[in-house]
mmCIF file with all atom_site columns, C-alpha atoms in Angstrom:
data_model
loop_
_atom_site.group_PDB
_atom_site.id
_atom_site.type_symbol
_atom_site.label_atom_id
_atom_site.label_alt_id
_atom_site.label_comp_id
_atom_site.label_asym_id
_atom_site.label_entity_id
_atom_site.label_seq_id
_atom_site.pdbx_PDB_ins_code
_atom_site.Cartn_x
_atom_site.Cartn_y
_atom_site.Cartn_z
_atom_site.occupancy
_atom_site.B_iso_or_equiv
_atom_site.pdbx_formal_charge
_atom_site.auth_seq_id
_atom_site.auth_comp_id
_atom_site.auth_asym_id
_atom_site.auth_atom_id
_atom_site.pdbx_PDB_model_num
ATOM 1   C CA . ASP W 1 1   ? 61.018 134.579 100.951 1.00 0.00 ? 1   ASP W CA 1
ATOM 2   C CA . THR W 1 2   ? 59.779 132.793 97.834  1.00 0.00 ? 2   THR W CA 1
ATOM 3   C CA . GLY W 1 3   ? 56.583 131.341 99.234  1.00 0.00 ? 3   GLY W CA 1
ATOM 4   C CA . VAL W 1 4   ? 52.994 132.168 98.334  1.00 0.00 ? 4   VAL W CA 1
ATOM 5   C CA . SER W 1 5   ? 51.990 135.630 99.514  1.00 0.00 ? 5   SER W CA 1
ATOM 6   C CA . GLN W 1 6   ? 48.531 137.084 100.020 1.00 0.00 ? 6   GLN W CA 1
ATOM 7   C CA . ASP W 1 7   ? 47.358 140.619 100.552 1.00 0.00 ? 7   ASP W CA 1
ATOM 8   C CA . PRO W 1 8   ? 45.738 141.883 102.679 1.00 0.00 ? 8   PRO W CA 1
ATOM 9   C CA . ARG W 1 9   ? 46.074 139.516 105.629 1.00 0.00 ? 9   ARG W CA 1
ATOM 10  C CA . HIS W 1 10  ? 42.924 140.880 107.229 1.00 0.00 ? 10  HIS W CA 1
ATOM 11  C CA . LYS W 1 11  ? 39.908 142.715 105.880 1.00 0.00 ? 11  LYS W CA 1
ATOM 12  C CA . ILE W 1 12  ? 36.884 144.060 107.715 1.00 0.00 ? 12  ILE W CA 1
ATOM 13  C CA . THR W 1 13  ? 34.069 145.361 105.566 1.00 0.00 ? 13  THR W CA 1
ATOM 14  C CA . LYS W 1 14  ? 30.419 146.244 105.796 1.00 0.00 ? 14  LYS W CA 1
ATOM 15  C CA . ARG W 1 15  ? 27.754 144.145 104.200 1.00 0.00 ? 15  ARG W CA 1
ATOM 16  C CA . GLY W 1 16  ? 27.154 145.190 100.609 1.00 0.00 ? 16  GLY W CA 1
ATOM 17  C CA . GLN W 1 17  ? 30.678 146.437 99.958  1.00 0.00 ? 17  GLN W CA 1
ATOM 18  C CA . ASN W 1 18  ? 33.032 144.932 97.383  1.00 0.00 ? 18  ASN W CA 1
ATOM 19  C CA . VAL W 1 19  ? 36.390 143.487 98.374  1.00 0.00 ? 19  VAL W CA 1
ATOM 20  C CA . THR W 1 20  ? 39.377 142.288 96.371  1.00 0.00 ? 20  THR W CA 1
ATOM 21  C CA . PHE W 1 21  ? 42.171 139.979 97.484  1.00 0.00 ? 21  PHE W CA 1
ATOM 22  C CA . ARG W 1 22  ? 45.493 139.364 95.805  1.00 0.00 ? 22  ARG W CA 1
ATOM 23  C CA . CYS W 1 23  ? 47.637 136.247 95.649  1.00 0.00 ? 23  CYS W CA 1
ATOM 24  C CA . ASP W 1 24  ? 51.220 136.003 94.400  1.00 0.00 ? 24  ASP W CA 1
ATOM 25  C CA . PRO W 1 25  ? 52.195 132.378 93.784  1.00 0.00 ? 25  PRO W CA 1
ATOM 26  C CA . ILE W 1 26  ? 55.603 130.779 94.037  1.00 0.00 ? 26  ILE W CA 1
ATOM 27  C CA . SER W 1 27  ? 57.637 131.877 91.059  1.00 0.00 ? 27  SER W CA 1
ATOM 28  C CA . GLU W 1 28  ? 57.196 129.600 88.022  1.00 0.00 ? 28  GLU W CA 1
ATOM 29  C CA . HIS W 1 29  ? 54.253 127.724 89.508  1.00 0.00 ? 29  HIS W CA 1
ATOM 30  C CA . ASN W 1 30  ? 51.748 127.617 86.689  1.00 0.00 ? 30  ASN W CA 1
ATOM 31  C CA . ARG W 1 31  ? 48.779 126.428 88.744  1.00 0.00 ? 31  ARG W CA 1
ATOM 32  C CA . LEU W 1 32  ? 47.013 128.650 91.234  1.00 0.00 ? 32  LEU W CA 1
ATOM 33  C CA . TYR W 1 33  ? 44.112 127.645 93.482  1.00 0.00 ? 33  TYR W CA 1
ATOM 34  C CA . TRP W 1 34  ? 41.673 129.533 95.691  1.00 0.00 ? 34  TRP W CA 1
ATOM 35  C CA . TYR W 1 35  ? 40.068 127.905 98.735  1.00 0.00 ? 35  TYR W CA 1
ATOM 36  C CA . ARG W 1 36  ? 37.825 129.168 101.492 1.00 0.00 ? 36  ARG W CA 1
ATOM 37  C CA . GLN W 1 37  ? 37.935 127.979 105.087 1.00 0.00 ? 37  GLN W CA 1
ATOM 38  C CA . THR W 1 38  ? 35.344 128.579 107.753 1.00 0.00 ? 38  THR W CA 1
ATOM 39  C CA . LEU W 1 39  ? 35.667 127.838 111.449 1.00 0.00 ? 39  LEU W CA 1
ATOM 40  C CA . GLY W 1 40  ? 35.886 124.149 112.283 1.00 0.00 ? 40  GLY W CA 1
ATOM 41  C CA . GLN W 1 41  ? 36.061 123.054 108.648 1.00 0.00 ? 41  GLN W CA 1
ATOM 42  C CA . GLY W 1 42  ? 38.784 122.160 106.230 1.00 0.00 ? 42  GLY W CA 1
ATOM 43  C CA . PRO W 1 43  ? 39.522 124.373 103.232 1.00 0.00 ? 43  PRO W CA 1
ATOM 44  C CA . GLU W 1 44  ? 36.950 124.162 100.432 1.00 0.00 ? 44  GLU W CA 1
ATOM 45  C CA . PHE W 1 45  ? 37.935 124.507 96.802  1.00 0.00 ? 45  PHE W CA 1
ATOM 46  C CA . LEU W 1 46  ? 36.684 127.593 94.957  1.00 0.00 ? 46  LEU W CA 1
ATOM 47  C CA . THR W 1 47  ? 38.521 127.796 91.642  1.00 0.00 ? 47  THR W CA 1
ATOM 48  C CA . TYR W 1 48  ? 41.816 127.174 89.916  1.00 0.00 ? 48  TYR W CA 1
ATOM 49  C CA . PHE W 1 49  ? 43.941 128.496 87.080  1.00 0.00 ? 49  PHE W CA 1
ATOM 50  C CA . GLN W 1 50  ? 46.524 126.942 84.861  1.00 0.00 ? 50  GLN W CA 1
ATOM 51  C CA . ASN W 1 51  ? 48.553 129.876 83.631  1.00 0.00 ? 51  ASN W CA 1
ATOM 52  C CA . GLU W 1 52  ? 45.911 132.507 82.792  1.00 0.00 ? 52  GLU W CA 1
ATOM 53  C CA . ALA W 1 53  ? 43.102 130.034 82.025  1.00 0.00 ? 53  ALA W CA 1
ATOM 54  C CA . GLN W 1 54  ? 40.460 129.459 84.689  1.00 0.00 ? 54  GLN W CA 1
ATOM 55  C CA . LEU W 1 55  ? 39.869 125.725 84.374  1.00 0.00 ? 55  LEU W CA 1
ATOM 56  C CA . GLU W 1 56  ? 37.400 124.900 87.111  1.00 0.00 ? 56  GLU W CA 1
ATOM 57  C CA . LYS W 1 57  ? 34.952 126.724 89.360  1.00 0.00 ? 57  LYS W CA 1
ATOM 58  C CA . SER W 1 58  ? 33.155 125.271 92.331  1.00 0.00 ? 58  SER W CA 1
ATOM 59  C CA . ARG W 1 59  ? 29.410 125.636 92.710  1.00 0.00 ? 59  ARG W CA 1
ATOM 60  C CA . LEU W 1 60  ? 30.341 127.453 95.932  1.00 0.00 ? 60  LEU W CA 1
ATOM 61  C CA . LEU W 1 61  ? 31.513 130.311 93.725  1.00 0.00 ? 61  LEU W CA 1
ATOM 62  C CA . SER W 1 62  ? 28.355 132.348 93.284  1.00 0.00 ? 62  SER W CA 1
ATOM 63  C CA . ASP W 1 63  ? 27.892 135.100 90.701  1.00 0.00 ? 63  ASP W CA 1
ATOM 64  C CA . ARG W 1 64  ? 29.161 137.598 93.262  1.00 0.00 ? 64  ARG W CA 1
ATOM 65  C CA . PHE W 1 65  ? 32.609 136.004 93.156  1.00 0.00 ? 65  PHE W CA 1
ATOM 66  C CA . SER W 1 66  ? 35.069 136.492 90.327  1.00 0.00 ? 66  SER W CA 1
ATOM 67  C CA . ALA W 1 67  ? 38.690 135.517 89.987  1.00 0.00 ? 67  ALA W CA 1
ATOM 68  C CA . GLU W 1 68  ? 41.304 136.504 87.471  1.00 0.00 ? 68  GLU W CA 1
ATOM 69  C CA . ARG W 1 69  ? 44.878 135.700 86.619  1.00 0.00 ? 69  ARG W CA 1
ATOM 70  C CA . PRO W 1 70  ? 45.456 137.984 83.655  1.00 0.00 ? 70  PRO W CA 1
ATOM 71  C CA . LYS W 1 71  ? 49.139 137.380 82.972  1.00 0.00 ? 71  LYS W CA 1
ATOM 72  C CA . GLY W 1 72  ? 49.474 133.935 84.446  1.00 0.00 ? 72  GLY W CA 1
ATOM 73  C CA . SER W 1 73  ? 51.306 135.232 87.503  1.00 0.00 ? 73  SER W CA 1
ATOM 74  C CA . PHE W 1 74  ? 49.379 136.874 90.390  1.00 0.00 ? 74  PHE W CA 1
ATOM 75  C CA . SER W 1 75  ? 45.657 136.368 90.842  1.00 0.00 ? 75  SER W CA 1
ATOM 76  C CA . THR W 1 76  ? 42.825 138.427 92.313  1.00 0.00 ? 76  THR W CA 1
ATOM 77  C CA . LEU W 1 77  ? 39.613 137.258 93.920  1.00 0.00 ? 77  LEU W CA 1
ATOM 78  C CA . GLU W 1 78  ? 36.789 139.794 94.081  1.00 0.00 ? 78  GLU W CA 1
ATOM 79  C CA . ILE W 1 79  ? 33.607 139.480 96.096  1.00 0.00 ? 79  ILE W CA 1
ATOM 80  C CA . GLN W 1 80  ? 30.845 141.880 95.172  1.00 0.00 ? 80  GLN W CA 1
ATOM 81  C CA . ARG W 1 81  ? 28.007 142.909 97.488  1.00 0.00 ? 81  ARG W CA 1
ATOM 82  C CA . THR W 1 82  ? 29.504 141.035 100.435 1.00 0.00 ? 82  THR W CA 1
ATOM 83  C CA . GLU W 1 83  ? 27.241 139.139 102.812 1.00 0.00 ? 83  GLU W CA 1
ATOM 84  C CA . GLN W 1 84  ? 27.874 138.074 106.397 1.00 0.00 ? 84  GLN W CA 1
ATOM 85  C CA . GLY W 1 85  ? 28.111 134.483 105.186 1.00 0.00 ? 85  GLY W CA 1
ATOM 86  C CA . ASP W 1 86  ? 31.204 135.434 103.180 1.00 0.00 ? 86  ASP W CA 1
ATOM 87  C CA . SER W 1 87  ? 33.176 135.856 106.408 1.00 0.00 ? 87  SER W CA 1
ATOM 88  C CA . ALA W 1 88  ? 35.939 133.256 106.201 1.00 0.00 ? 88  ALA W CA 1
ATOM 89  C CA . MET W 1 89  ? 39.631 132.721 105.607 1.00 0.00 ? 89  MET W CA 1
ATOM 90  C CA . TYR W 1 90  ? 40.448 132.877 101.895 1.00 0.00 ? 90  TYR W CA 1
ATOM 91  C CA . LEU W 1 91  ? 43.462 130.774 101.015 1.00 0.00 ? 91  LEU W CA 1
ATOM 92  C CA . CYS W 1 92  ? 45.556 130.725 97.890  1.00 0.00 ? 92  CYS W CA 1
ATOM 93  C CA . ALA W 1 93  ? 47.834 127.870 96.859  1.00 0.00 ? 93  ALA W CA 1
ATOM 94  C CA . SER W 1 94  ? 50.150 127.300 93.946  1.00 0.00 ? 94  SER W CA 1
ATOM 95  C CA . SER W 1 95  ? 51.747 124.255 92.406  1.00 0.00 ? 95  SER W CA 1
ATOM 96  C CA . SER W 1 96  ? 53.731 122.982 89.515  1.00 0.00 ? 96  SER W CA 1
ATOM 97  C CA . PRO W 1 97  ? 52.636 119.681 87.993  1.00 0.00 ? 97  PRO W CA 1
ATOM 98  C CA . TRP W 1 98  ? 56.025 119.026 86.474  1.00 0.00 ? 98  TRP W CA 1
ATOM 99  C CA . GLY W 1 99  ? 58.632 116.716 87.902  1.00 0.00 ? 99  GLY W CA 1
ATOM 100 C CA . GLY W 1 100 ? 56.380 114.238 89.630  1.00 0.00 ? 100 GLY W CA 1
ATOM 101 C CA . LEU W 1 101 ? 53.561 114.403 92.108  1.00 0.00 ? 101 LEU W CA 1
ATOM 102 C CA . GLU W 1 102 ? 51.950 117.792 92.476  1.00 0.00 ? 102 GLU W CA 1
ATOM 103 C CA . THR W 1 103 ? 52.037 119.466 95.867  1.00 0.00 ? 103 THR W CA 1
ATOM 104 C CA . GLN W 1 104 ? 50.044 122.601 96.563  1.00 0.00 ? 104 GLN W CA 1
ATOM 105 C CA . TYR W 1 105 ? 51.740 125.191 98.737  1.00 0.00 ? 105 TYR W CA 1
ATOM 106 C CA . PHE W 1 106 ? 49.523 127.586 100.612 1.00 0.00 ? 106 PHE W CA 1
ATOM 107 C CA . GLY W 1 107 ? 49.832 131.240 101.441 1.00 0.00 ? 107 GLY W CA 1
ATOM 108 C CA . PRO W 1 108 ? 49.026 132.722 104.870 1.00 0.00 ? 108 PRO W CA 1
ATOM 109 C CA . GLY W 1 109 ? 45.444 133.539 103.882 1.00 0.00 ? 109 GLY W CA 1
ATOM 110 C CA . THR W 1 110 ? 43.234 136.615 103.979 1.00 0.00 ? 110 THR W CA 1
ATOM 111 C CA . ARG W 1 111 ? 40.766 136.688 106.844 1.00 0.00 ? 111 ARG W CA 1
ATOM 112 C CA . LEU W 1 112 ? 37.555 138.459 105.852 1.00 0.00 ? 112 LEU W CA 1
ATOM 113 C CA . LEU W 1 113 ? 34.994 139.716 108.340 1.00 0.00 ? 113 LEU W CA 1
ATOM 114 C CA . VAL W 1 114 ? 31.751 141.107 106.975 1.00 0.00 ? 114 VAL W CA 1
ATOM 115 C CA . LEU W 1 115 ? 29.800 143.190 109.493 1.00 0.00 ? 115 LEU W CA 1
ATOM 116 C CA . ASP T 2 1   ? 28.589 114.749 100.756 1.00 0.00 ? 1   ASP T CA 1
ATOM 117 C CA . GLN T 2 2   ? 31.804 114.563 102.724 1.00 0.00 ? 2   GLN T CA 1
ATOM 118 C CA . GLN T 2 3   ? 34.263 112.664 100.544 1.00 0.00 ? 3   GLN T CA 1
ATOM 119 C CA . VAL T 2 4   ? 37.123 112.983 103.032 1.00 0.00 ? 4   VAL T CA 1
ATOM 120 C CA . LYS T 2 5   ? 36.448 112.527 106.729 1.00 0.00 ? 5   LYS T CA 1
ATOM 121 C CA . GLN T 2 6   ? 38.499 112.952 109.849 1.00 0.00 ? 6   GLN T CA 1
ATOM 122 C CA . ASN T 2 7   ? 36.284 111.564 112.540 1.00 0.00 ? 7   ASN T CA 1
ATOM 123 C CA . SER T 2 8   ? 38.357 112.647 115.527 1.00 0.00 ? 8   SER T CA 1
ATOM 124 C CA . PRO T 2 9   ? 38.158 116.394 116.097 1.00 0.00 ? 9   PRO T CA 1
ATOM 125 C CA . SER T 2 10  ? 40.895 116.266 118.715 1.00 0.00 ? 10  SER T CA 1
ATOM 126 C CA . LEU T 2 11  ? 43.700 114.082 120.016 1.00 0.00 ? 11  LEU T CA 1
ATOM 127 C CA . SER T 2 12  ? 45.889 114.472 123.081 1.00 0.00 ? 12  SER T CA 1
ATOM 128 C CA . VAL T 2 13  ? 49.235 112.683 123.337 1.00 0.00 ? 13  VAL T CA 1
ATOM 129 C CA . GLN T 2 14  ? 52.134 112.707 125.778 1.00 0.00 ? 14  GLN T CA 1
ATOM 130 C CA . GLU T 2 15  ? 55.457 114.042 124.533 1.00 0.00 ? 15  GLU T CA 1
ATOM 131 C CA . GLY T 2 16  ? 57.665 111.255 123.198 1.00 0.00 ? 16  GLY T CA 1
ATOM 132 C CA . ARG T 2 17  ? 54.766 108.917 122.419 1.00 0.00 ? 17  ARG T CA 1
ATOM 133 C CA . ILE T 2 18  ? 53.231 108.144 119.051 1.00 0.00 ? 18  ILE T CA 1
ATOM 134 C CA . SER T 2 19  ? 50.466 110.282 117.547 1.00 0.00 ? 19  SER T CA 1
ATOM 135 C CA . ILE T 2 20  ? 48.154 108.562 115.072 1.00 0.00 ? 20  ILE T CA 1
ATOM 136 C CA . LEU T 2 21  ? 45.793 110.684 113.036 1.00 0.00 ? 21  LEU T CA 1
ATOM 137 C CA . ASN T 2 22  ? 43.208 108.976 110.870 1.00 0.00 ? 22  ASN T CA 1
ATOM 138 C CA . CYS T 2 23  ? 41.377 109.842 107.684 1.00 0.00 ? 23  CYS T CA 1
ATOM 139 C CA . ASP T 2 24  ? 38.747 108.029 105.609 1.00 0.00 ? 24  ASP T CA 1
ATOM 140 C CA . TYR T 2 25  ? 37.682 108.709 102.055 1.00 0.00 ? 25  TYR T CA 1
ATOM 141 C CA . THR T 2 26  ? 34.948 107.511 99.743  1.00 0.00 ? 26  THR T CA 1
ATOM 142 C CA . ASN T 2 27  ? 36.131 108.249 96.189  1.00 0.00 ? 27  ASN T CA 1
ATOM 143 C CA . SER T 2 28  ? 38.269 105.530 94.583  1.00 0.00 ? 28  SER T CA 1
ATOM 144 C CA . MET T 2 29  ? 39.394 107.996 91.904  1.00 0.00 ? 29  MET T CA 1
ATOM 145 C CA . PHE T 2 30  ? 41.560 110.031 94.255  1.00 0.00 ? 30  PHE T CA 1
ATOM 146 C CA . ASP T 2 31  ? 45.141 109.597 93.055  1.00 0.00 ? 31  ASP T CA 1
ATOM 147 C CA . TYR T 2 32  ? 47.194 111.371 95.678  1.00 0.00 ? 32  TYR T CA 1
ATOM 148 C CA . PHE T 2 33  ? 46.828 112.079 99.387  1.00 0.00 ? 33  PHE T CA 1
ATOM 149 C CA . LEU T 2 34  ? 48.464 114.787 101.453 1.00 0.00 ? 34  LEU T CA 1
ATOM 150 C CA . TRP T 2 35  ? 48.716 115.837 105.080 1.00 0.00 ? 35  TRP T CA 1
ATOM 151 C CA . TYR T 2 36  ? 48.903 119.485 106.080 1.00 0.00 ? 36  TYR T CA 1
ATOM 152 C CA . LYS T 2 37  ? 49.565 121.083 109.433 1.00 0.00 ? 37  LYS T CA 1
ATOM 153 C CA . LYS T 2 38  ? 47.923 124.359 110.369 1.00 0.00 ? 38  LYS T CA 1
ATOM 154 C CA . TYR T 2 39  ? 48.562 126.863 113.135 1.00 0.00 ? 39  TYR T CA 1
ATOM 155 C CA . PRO T 2 40  ? 45.958 129.506 113.975 1.00 0.00 ? 40  PRO T CA 1
ATOM 156 C CA . ALA T 2 41  ? 45.934 132.503 111.641 1.00 0.00 ? 41  ALA T CA 1
ATOM 157 C CA . GLU T 2 42  ? 48.331 130.815 109.195 1.00 0.00 ? 42  GLU T CA 1
ATOM 158 C CA . GLY T 2 43  ? 47.871 128.908 105.984 1.00 0.00 ? 43  GLY T CA 1
ATOM 159 C CA . PRO T 2 44  ? 48.247 125.110 105.891 1.00 0.00 ? 44  PRO T CA 1
ATOM 160 C CA . THR T 2 45  ? 51.822 123.848 105.716 1.00 0.00 ? 45  THR T CA 1
ATOM 161 C CA . PHE T 2 46  ? 52.538 120.756 103.641 1.00 0.00 ? 46  PHE T CA 1
ATOM 162 C CA . LEU T 2 47  ? 53.857 117.817 105.676 1.00 0.00 ? 47  LEU T CA 1
ATOM 163 C CA . ILE T 2 48  ? 53.908 114.609 103.677 1.00 0.00 ? 48  ILE T CA 1
ATOM 164 C CA . SER T 2 49  ? 52.102 112.942 100.795 1.00 0.00 ? 49  SER T CA 1
ATOM 165 C CA . ILE T 2 50  ? 51.517 109.538 99.279  1.00 0.00 ? 50  ILE T CA 1
ATOM 166 C CA . SER T 2 51  ? 50.560 108.337 95.841  1.00 0.00 ? 51  SER T CA 1
ATOM 167 C CA . SER T 2 52  ? 47.603 105.987 95.524  1.00 0.00 ? 52  SER T CA 1
ATOM 168 C CA . ILE T 2 53  ? 49.937 103.343 94.098  1.00 0.00 ? 53  ILE T CA 1
ATOM 169 C CA . LYS T 2 54  ? 51.906 103.119 97.327  1.00 0.00 ? 54  LYS T CA 1
ATOM 170 C CA . ASP T 2 55  ? 50.988 102.003 100.821 1.00 0.00 ? 55  ASP T CA 1
ATOM 171 C CA . LYS T 2 56  ? 53.600 103.793 102.900 1.00 0.00 ? 56  LYS T CA 1
ATOM 172 C CA . ASN T 2 57  ? 55.735 106.905 102.780 1.00 0.00 ? 57  ASN T CA 1
ATOM 173 C CA . GLU T 2 58  ? 58.141 108.029 105.468 1.00 0.00 ? 58  GLU T CA 1
ATOM 174 C CA . ASP T 2 59  ? 59.851 111.358 106.109 1.00 0.00 ? 59  ASP T CA 1
ATOM 175 C CA . GLY T 2 60  ? 61.718 111.693 109.364 1.00 0.00 ? 60  GLY T CA 1
ATOM 176 C CA . ARG T 2 61  ? 59.294 111.460 112.274 1.00 0.00 ? 61  ARG T CA 1
ATOM 177 C CA . PHE T 2 62  ? 56.287 111.373 109.931 1.00 0.00 ? 62  PHE T CA 1
ATOM 178 C CA . THR T 2 63  ? 54.925 108.275 108.216 1.00 0.00 ? 63  THR T CA 1
ATOM 179 C CA . VAL T 2 64  ? 51.755 108.046 106.162 1.00 0.00 ? 64  VAL T CA 1
ATOM 180 C CA . PHE T 2 65  ? 50.033 104.715 105.595 1.00 0.00 ? 65  PHE T CA 1
ATOM 181 C CA . LEU T 2 66  ? 47.445 104.109 102.889 1.00 0.00 ? 66  LEU T CA 1
ATOM 182 C CA . ASN T 2 67  ? 44.989 101.207 102.932 1.00 0.00 ? 67  ASN T CA 1
ATOM 183 C CA . LYS T 2 68  ? 43.157 101.388 99.619  1.00 0.00 ? 68  LYS T CA 1
ATOM 184 C CA . SER T 2 69  ? 40.840 98.472  100.273 1.00 0.00 ? 69  SER T CA 1
ATOM 185 C CA . ALA T 2 70  ? 39.593 100.181 103.431 1.00 0.00 ? 70  ALA T CA 1
ATOM 186 C CA . LYS T 2 71  ? 39.811 103.675 101.869 1.00 0.00 ? 71  LYS T CA 1
ATOM 187 C CA . HIS T 2 72  ? 41.744 104.755 104.929 1.00 0.00 ? 72  HIS T CA 1
ATOM 188 C CA . LEU T 2 73  ? 44.953 106.636 105.560 1.00 0.00 ? 73  LEU T CA 1
ATOM 189 C CA . SER T 2 74  ? 46.777 107.518 108.706 1.00 0.00 ? 74  SER T CA 1
ATOM 190 C CA . LEU T 2 75  ? 49.602 109.796 109.773 1.00 0.00 ? 75  LEU T CA 1
ATOM 191 C CA . HIS T 2 76  ? 52.005 108.568 112.432 1.00 0.00 ? 76  HIS T CA 1
ATOM 192 C CA . ILE T 2 77  ? 54.239 110.997 114.284 1.00 0.00 ? 77  ILE T CA 1
ATOM 193 C CA . VAL T 2 78  ? 57.009 109.386 116.319 1.00 0.00 ? 78  VAL T CA 1
ATOM 194 C CA . PRO T 2 79  ? 58.161 110.698 118.714 1.00 0.00 ? 79  PRO T CA 1
ATOM 195 C CA . SER T 2 80  ? 55.609 113.439 119.264 1.00 0.00 ? 80  SER T CA 1
ATOM 196 C CA . GLN T 2 81  ? 56.902 116.834 120.339 1.00 0.00 ? 81  GLN T CA 1
ATOM 197 C CA . PRO T 2 82  ? 55.083 119.824 121.876 1.00 0.00 ? 82  PRO T CA 1
ATOM 198 C CA . GLY T 2 83  ? 55.804 121.791 118.676 1.00 0.00 ? 83  GLY T CA 1
ATOM 199 C CA . ASP T 2 84  ? 53.654 119.303 116.782 1.00 0.00 ? 84  ASP T CA 1
ATOM 200 C CA . SER T 2 85  ? 50.571 120.719 118.493 1.00 0.00 ? 85  SER T CA 1
ATOM 201 C CA . ALA T 2 86  ? 48.408 122.080 115.663 1.00 0.00 ? 86  ALA T CA 1
ATOM 202 C CA . VAL T 2 87  ? 45.419 121.167 113.514 1.00 0.00 ? 87  VAL T CA 1
ATOM 203 C CA . TYR T 2 88  ? 46.174 118.435 110.968 1.00 0.00 ? 88  TYR T CA 1
ATOM 204 C CA . PHE T 2 89  ? 44.225 118.140 107.737 1.00 0.00 ? 89  PHE T CA 1
ATOM 205 C CA . CYS T 2 90  ? 44.243 115.245 105.345 1.00 0.00 ? 90  CYS T CA 1
ATOM 206 C CA . ALA T 2 91  ? 43.490 116.039 101.737 1.00 0.00 ? 91  ALA T CA 1
ATOM 207 C CA . ALA T 2 92  ? 42.819 113.970 98.649  1.00 0.00 ? 92  ALA T CA 1
ATOM 208 C CA . ARG T 2 93  ? 43.502 115.074 95.125  1.00 0.00 ? 93  ARG T CA 1
ATOM 209 C CA . ASP T 2 94  ? 40.802 114.891 92.500  1.00 0.00 ? 94  ASP T CA 1
ATOM 210 C CA . ASN T 2 95  ? 42.441 113.230 89.495  1.00 0.00 ? 95  ASN T CA 1
ATOM 211 C CA . GLN T 2 96  ? 40.101 115.091 87.137  1.00 0.00 ? 96  GLN T CA 1
ATOM 212 C CA . GLY T 2 97  ? 41.418 118.528 87.824  1.00 0.00 ? 97  GLY T CA 1
ATOM 213 C CA . GLY T 2 98  ? 43.880 118.650 90.651  1.00 0.00 ? 98  GLY T CA 1
ATOM 214 C CA . LYS T 2 99  ? 41.766 120.316 93.319  1.00 0.00 ? 99  LYS T CA 1
ATOM 215 C CA . LEU T 2 100 ? 42.168 119.074 96.878  1.00 0.00 ? 100 LEU T CA 1
ATOM 216 C CA . ILE T 2 101 ? 39.297 117.787 98.979  1.00 0.00 ? 101 ILE T CA 1
ATOM 217 C CA . PHE T 2 102 ? 40.009 118.312 102.677 1.00 0.00 ? 102 PHE T CA 1
ATOM 218 C CA . GLY T 2 103 ? 38.825 116.600 105.814 1.00 0.00 ? 103 GLY T CA 1
ATOM 219 C CA . GLN T 2 104 ? 37.534 118.621 108.750 1.00 0.00 ? 104 GLN T CA 1
ATOM 220 C CA . GLY T 2 105 ? 40.821 118.478 110.622 1.00 0.00 ? 105 GLY T CA 1
ATOM 221 C CA . THR T 2 106 ? 42.067 116.947 113.870 1.00 0.00 ? 106 THR T CA 1
ATOM 222 C CA . GLU T 2 107 ? 43.518 119.154 116.574 1.00 0.00 ? 107 GLU T CA 1
ATOM 223 C CA . LEU T 2 108 ? 46.584 117.494 118.055 1.00 0.00 ? 108 LEU T CA 1
ATOM 224 C CA . SER T 2 109 ? 47.808 118.502 121.478 1.00 0.00 ? 109 SER T CA 1
ATOM 225 C CA . VAL T 2 110 ? 51.172 117.136 122.611 1.00 0.00 ? 110 VAL T CA 1
ATOM 226 C CA . LYS T 2 111 ? 51.674 117.595 126.336 1.00 0.00 ? 111 LYS T CA 1
ATOM 227 C CA . PRO T 2 112 ? 55.126 117.844 127.910 1.00 0.00 ? 112 PRO T CA 1
#
């Protein structure tokens, strides 16, 4: 399967703990996006990378959130000192802007529950 | 502010009939619109898209219509099938950076 993969699929943690999620994009996709989705809402943009450069961050991304894509391939999203309000589905998408209109393809998501 | 809105949280349609899902937007700078389908506990799956320079795009049973003057797009599914039952999201691309702005979603239920 050459789609976007995310790990873990589920994470339960206690308030105050740190968590890290990983996303592996479709091979050769140079853009990688992180979104967050809460119940009853559509996905909300968090940040995106073009290769290893982080080009945009949403104001939703507080200081407790950090994302990296060190070699321009996989990416990690870390949440420090988790809060109950961080409970959500974290989605990763990748795309390639070449060859016409850009379509973002999503992974299965990581569902986070903060107790 | 909600730049992309799907005002119908749910829609129920009989199998074989047409499903019409609607979406409104406010930002004239969006350059590309997409529809995604989502099942519970899965990520969104891309369905169909349309450039802002077009007014219609068709792919099999799915057709997307764009009315730029009304800032409105719609997804038509003909004929509807029970397997189409899912939550449908419209999304608009920000031409400044490529991020997608999503609507709240419409849950489609196709009854046999």
